Coordinates of C-alpha atoms in Angstrom, one line a residue:
X1031 CA -5.4 -11.9 -12.1
X1032 CA -8.7 -13.1 -10.8
X1033 CA -11.0 -10.3 -9.8
X1034 CA -12.7 -10.2 -6.4
X1035 CA -16.4 -10.7 -6.4
X1036 CA -17.0 -8.2 -3.7
X1037 CA -14.7 -5.2 -4.1
X1038 CA -16.5 -2.7 -2.0
X1039 CA -15.5 -2.3 1.7
X1040 CA -17.6 -4.4 4.0
X1041 CA -17.1 -2.4 7.2
X1042 CA -17.7 1.3 8.1
X1043 CA -14.0 1.7 9.1
X1044 CA -12.8 0.3 5.7
X1045 CA -15.3 2.5 3.8
X1046 CA -14.2 5.7 5.6
X1047 CA -10.5 5.0 5.2
X1048 CA -10.8 3.8 1.5
X1049 CA -13.0 6.8 0.6
X1050 CA -10.5 9.2 2.2
X1051 CA -7.6 7.6 0.3
X1052 CA -9.5 7.6 -3.0
X1053 CA -10.3 11.3 -2.5
X1054 CA -7.0 12.7 -1.2
X1055 CA -5.0 11.3 -4.1
X1056 CA -6.6 13.3 -6.9
X1057 CA -7.0 16.4 -4.6
X1058 CA -3.3 16.4 -3.8
X1059 CA -2.4 16.0 -7.5
X1060 CA -4.6 19.0 -8.3
X1061 CA -3.1 21.0 -5.5
X1062 CA 0.5 20.4 -6.5
X1063 CA 0.0 20.8 -10.3
X1064 CA -2.4 23.7 -10.4
X1065 CA -1.5 25.6 -7.2
X1066 CA 1.9 24.8 -5.8
X1067 CA 4.1 24.3 -8.9
X1068 CA 2.7 27.4 -10.8
X1069 CA 3.0 29.3 -7.5
X1070 CA 6.7 28.5 -7.3
X1071 CA 7.8 28.9 -10.9
X1072 CA 5.1 31.2 -12.3
X1073 CA 2.0 30.4 -14.4
X1074 CA 3.8 30.4 -17.7
X1075 CA 7.1 28.7 -16.7
X1076 CA 8.4 25.7 -18.6
X1077 CA 9.3 24.1 -15.3
X1078 CA 5.6 23.5 -14.7
X1079 CA 5.8 20.9 -17.5
X1080 CA 9.0 19.4 -16.1
X1081 CA 7.2 18.7 -12.9
X1082 CA 4.1 17.5 -14.6
X1083 CA 5.8 14.4 -16.1
X1084 CA 6.8 12.8 -12.8
X1085 CA 3.6 14.0 -11.2
X1086 CA 1.5 12.1 -13.8
X1087 CA 3.7 9.0 -13.5
X1088 CA 3.4 9.0 -9.8
X1089 CA -0.4 9.5 -9.9
X1090 CA -0.7 6.6 -12.4
X1091 CA 1.3 4.2 -10.3
X1092 CA -0.3 5.1 -7.0
X1093 CA -3.8 4.8 -8.4
X1094 CA -3.1 1.7 -10.5
X1095 CA -1.4 -0.2 -7.7
X1096 CA -4.2 0.7 -5.3
X1097 CA -6.8 -0.5 -7.7
X1098 CA -4.8 -3.7 -8.4
X1099 CA -4.6 -4.4 -4.7
X1100 CA -8.3 -4.0 -4.3
X1101 CA -9.3 -5.9 -7.4
X1102 CA -7.0 -8.9 -7.1
X1103 CA -8.6 -11.9 -5.5
X1104 CA -6.0 -13.5 -3.1
X1105 CA -8.4 -15.9 -1.4
X1106 CA -8.0 -19.6 -1.1
X1107 CA -10.7 -20.0 -3.7
X1108 CA -8.3 -19.0 -6.5
X1109 CA -6.3 -22.2 -6.2
X1110 CA -7.4 -25.8 -6.5
X1111 CA -6.3 -27.0 -3.1
X1112 CA -5.6 -30.7 -2.6
X1113 CA -5.3 -31.7 1.1
X1114 CA -2.4 -34.0 1.8
X1115 CA -3.6 -37.6 2.5
X1116 CA -2.0 -37.8 6.0
X1117 CA -3.9 -34.7 7.1
X1118 CA -7.2 -35.6 5.3
X1119 CA -7.4 -38.9 7.0
X1120 CA -8.8 -38.7 10.5
X1121 CA -8.0 -35.0 10.7
X1122 CA -4.4 -35.6 11.5
X1123 CA -2.4 -32.4 12.0
X1124 CA -5.4 -30.2 12.0
X1125 CA -5.2 -27.2 14.4
X1126 CA -1.4 -27.1 14.1
X1127 CA 0.6 -24.3 12.5
X1128 CA 0.4 -26.1 9.1
X1129 CA -2.9 -27.3 7.6
X1130 CA -5.9 -26.3 9.7
X1131 CA -9.7 -26.4 9.6
X1132 CA -11.5 -23.2 9.1
X1133 CA -14.9 -23.5 10.8
X1134 CA -16.4 -20.6 9.0
X1135 CA -15.4 -21.6 5.4
X1136 CA -15.8 -25.3 6.4
X1137 CA -12.7 -26.5 4.6
X1138 CA -9.1 -27.3 5.4
X1139 CA -6.9 -24.3 4.8
X1140 CA -3.2 -24.6 3.8
X1141 CA -0.3 -23.2 5.9
X1142 CA 0.0 -19.4 6.3
X1143 CA -3.6 -19.0 5.2
X1144 CA -6.1 -17.6 7.7
X1145 CA -9.7 -16.5 7.7
X1146 CA -10.5 -12.8 7.6
X1147 CA -13.7 -11.7 9.4
X1148 CA -14.0 -8.5 7.3
X1149 CA -13.4 -10.2 3.9
X1150 CA -15.4 -13.3 5.0
X1151 CA -13.0 -15.7 3.4
X1152 CA -9.7 -17.5 3.9
X1153 CA -6.7 -15.6 2.4
X1154 CA -3.6 -17.3 0.9
X1155 CA -0.5 -16.4 2.8
X1156 CA -2.4 -13.7 4.7
X1157 CA -0.3 -10.8 5.7
X1158 CA -2.9 -8.4 7.1
X1159 CA -6.1 -6.6 6.5
X1160 CA -5.6 -3.1 5.0
X1161 CA -8.3 -0.5 5.9
X1162 CA -7.1 1.9 3.2
X1163 CA -7.9 -0.6 0.5
X1164 CA -10.7 -2.4 2.3
X1165 CA -9.3 -5.8 1.6
X1166 CA -6.7 -8.3 2.8
X1167 CA -3.2 -8.4 1.7
X1168 CA -2.1 -11.9 0.8
X1169 CA -0.1 -14.0 -1.6
X1170 CA -1.4 -12.7 -4.9
X1171 CA -1.8 -8.9 -4.2
X1172 CA 1.2 -8.5 -1.9
X1173 CA 3.2 -7.1 -4.9
X1174 CA 0.6 -4.5 -5.6
X1175 CA 0.3 -3.4 -2.0
X1176 CA 4.0 -2.9 -1.3
X1177 CA 4.5 -1.0 -4.5
X1178 CA 1.4 1.1 -3.7
X1179 CA 3.0 2.0 -0.4
X1180 CA 6.4 2.7 -2.1
X1181 CA 4.9 5.0 -4.7
X1182 CA 2.7 6.7 -2.1
X1183 CA 5.8 7.4 0.0
X1184 CA 7.7 8.9 -3.0
X1185 CA 4.6 10.9 -4.0
X1186 CA 4.0 12.4 -0.5
X1187 CA 7.7 13.1 -0.1
X1188 CA 7.8 14.9 -3.4
X1189 CA 4.6 16.9 -2.5
X1190 CA 5.9 17.7 1.0
X1191 CA 9.2 19.2 -0.4
X1192 CA 7.2 21.4 -2.8
X1193 CA 4.6 22.3 -0.2
X1194 CA 7.2 23.4 2.4
X1195 CA 9.0 25.6 -0.1
X1196 CA 5.7 27.1 -1.4
X1197 CA 4.1 27.8 2.0
X1198 CA 7.1 28.9 4.1
X1199 CA 9.3 30.6 1.5
X1200 CA 7.3 31.7 -1.6
X1201 CA 4.3 32.7 0.5
X1202 CA 6.1 33.0 3.8
X1203 CA 4.7 36.4 4.7
X1204 CA 1.2 34.9 4.7
X1205 CA 1.9 31.6 6.5
X1206 CA 4.9 32.2 8.8
X1207 CA 3.0 33.2 11.9
X1208 CA 1.6 31.6 15.1
X1209 CA -1.9 31.3 13.6
X1210 CA -0.7 28.9 11.0
X1211 CA 0.7 26.7 13.7
X1212 CA -2.7 26.6 15.5
X1213 CA -4.4 25.8 12.2
X1214 CA -2.0 22.9 11.6
X1215 CA -2.4 21.5 15.1
X1216 CA -6.3 21.8 14.9
X1217 CA -7.0 21.5 11.2
X1218 CA -10.6 20.2 11.3
X1219 CA -11.6 22.6 14.1
X1220 CA -10.2 25.6 12.2
X1221 CA -12.1 24.5 9.0
X1222 CA -15.3 25.2 11.0
X1223 CA -14.1 28.8 11.6
X1224 CA -11.9 29.6 8.6
X1225 CA -13.0 28.3 5.2
X1226 CA -10.5 30.4 3.2
X1227 CA -8.2 28.8 0.7
X1228 CA -5.2 29.3 3.1
X1229 CA -6.8 26.9 5.6
X1230 CA -7.3 24.3 2.9
X1231 CA -3.7 24.7 1.8
X1232 CA -2.6 24.0 5.4
X1233 CA -4.8 20.9 5.7
X1234 CA -3.4 19.4 2.5
X1235 CA 0.1 20.3 3.7
X1236 CA -0.5 18.5 7.0
X1237 CA -2.0 15.4 5.3
X1238 CA 1.0 15.1 3.1
X1239 CA 3.5 15.5 6.0
X1240 CA 1.7 12.8 8.0
X1241 CA 1.5 10.7 4.9
X1242 CA 5.2 10.7 4.2
X1243 CA 6.0 9.7 7.8
X1244 CA 3.3 7.0 7.9
X1245 CA 4.1 5.5 4.5
X1246 CA 7.8 5.7 5.4
X1247 CA 7.3 3.6 8.5
X1248 CA 5.1 1.2 6.6
X1249 CA 7.6 0.8 3.9
X1250 CA 10.4 0.0 6.3
X1251 CA 8.3 -2.4 8.4
X1252 CA 6.8 -4.4 5.5
X1253 CA 10.1 -4.2 3.6
X1254 CA 12.0 -5.9 6.4
X1255 CA 9.3 -8.6 6.6
X1256 CA 9.5 -9.3 2.8
X1257 CA 13.3 -9.5 3.0
X1258 CA 13.1 -12.1 5.7
X1259 CA 10.4 -14.1 3.9
X1260 CA 7.8 -13.5 6.7
X1261 CA 4.3 -11.9 7.0
X1262 CA 2.9 -9.7 9.7
X1263 CA 1.4 -12.6 11.8
X1264 CA 4.7 -14.5 11.7
X1265 CA 7.1 -11.6 12.5
X1266 CA 9.9 -14.1 11.9
X1267 CA 9.6 -17.1 9.6
X1268 CA 13.1 -18.7 9.3
X1269 CA 11.7 -21.8 7.7
X1270 CA 10.6 -19.7 4.7
X1271 CA 13.6 -17.4 4.5
X1272 CA 15.4 -18.2 1.3
X1273 CA 17.6 -15.1 1.2
X1274 CA 16.7 -11.5 0.4
X1275 CA 16.8 -12.0 -3.4
X1276 CA 14.6 -15.0 -3.5
X1277 CA 12.3 -13.5 -0.9
X1278 CA 11.7 -10.5 -3.1
X1279 CA 11.0 -12.8 -6.0
X1280 CA 8.4 -14.6 -3.9
X1281 CA 6.5 -11.3 -3.6
X1282 CA 7.2 -9.3 -6.8
X1283 CA 7.4 -12.4 -9.1
X1284 CA 10.0 -13.8 -11.5
X1285 CA 10.3 -10.4 -13.3
X1286 CA 10.8 -8.5 -10.1
X1287 CA 13.2 -6.1 -11.8
X1288 CA 10.4 -4.9 -14.0
X1289 CA 7.4 -5.4 -11.7
X1290 CA 7.8 -2.0 -10.1
X1291 CA 7.3 -0.1 -13.4
X1292 CA 3.5 -0.8 -13.6
X1293 CA 0.9 -3.3 -12.2
X1294 CA 0.3 -4.2 -15.9
X1295 CA 3.8 -5.7 -16.2
X1296 CA 3.3 -9.5 -16.0
X1297 CA 5.5 -11.0 -13.3
X1298 CA 4.3 -14.6 -12.4
X1299 CA 4.8 -15.7 -8.8
X1300 CA 7.2 -18.7 -8.4
X1301 CA 4.9 -20.3 -5.8
X1302 CA 1.2 -21.1 -5.7
X1303 CA 0.7 -20.0 -2.1
X1304 CA -0.4 -23.5 -1.0
X1305 CA 2.4 -26.1 -0.8
X1306 CA 4.6 -24.3 1.7
X1307 CA 5.9 -27.6 3.1
X1308 CA 7.8 -28.1 -0.2
X1309 CA 9.3 -24.7 0.0
X1310 CA 10.3 -25.3 3.6
X1311 CA 12.2 -28.4 2.6
X1312 CA 14.0 -26.4 -0.2
X1313 CA 14.9 -23.7 2.3
X1314 CA 16.4 -26.1 4.8
X1315 CA 18.4 -27.8 2.1
X1316 CA 19.8 -24.4 0.9
X1317 CA 20.9 -23.6 4.4

């Protein structure tokens, strides 16, 4: 993995979203491990350790995949790009959906690679710019991003189940009232009035409930794109659709069956992210 030179967010929107994500992950872990789980089973229960194992594994994978997404350089500068002769001569084919001239970077970019104004560079097989990581999702960090979303979905789902049981059943006498509903609907406003631990509990509860719905939608949306061999800007890309299995391998790498275990598991991509015309010919032949 080649590390990005500029890993800090370049825009205020990216900085706010990334800071929020970097902060809420450890806060939620602390809340579940030190407040919710002991509150459900008791401070000295052996079940606290049973929950701790998956909690630590989820924290590791969420954090590690987020960091890998941020650190991985997926720009066009990571590959030695050789422009095809028929395009290089007299600019033939430039401006089309294949090879095109990037006026900002001042070089000919390969197909599916586009310039990002926030990252200030052209991205190989650019999918989209993610504000929660402050970087673009492209050919080389697509694997880390989709697994980051997947682990985040599992984590928020796990936390939401525990939180619902803890708030509405274990401590139902305190929270099952109309004031809790008002506090959930207006969490930030209520924090200005009520700074008790109960209000913070409800805020974390709400964040996790929103998180599980948001990441669930993201997982379905991006999962469908991956299975069809497309990226966000393409919606549908039948010329690159090599079947679900091969499409997954194009994102997760040759060892896709192990890639989900950890971002440290090596899983080389079967394509360099540049010569898509060759892949297009292979796809047409297979069909």
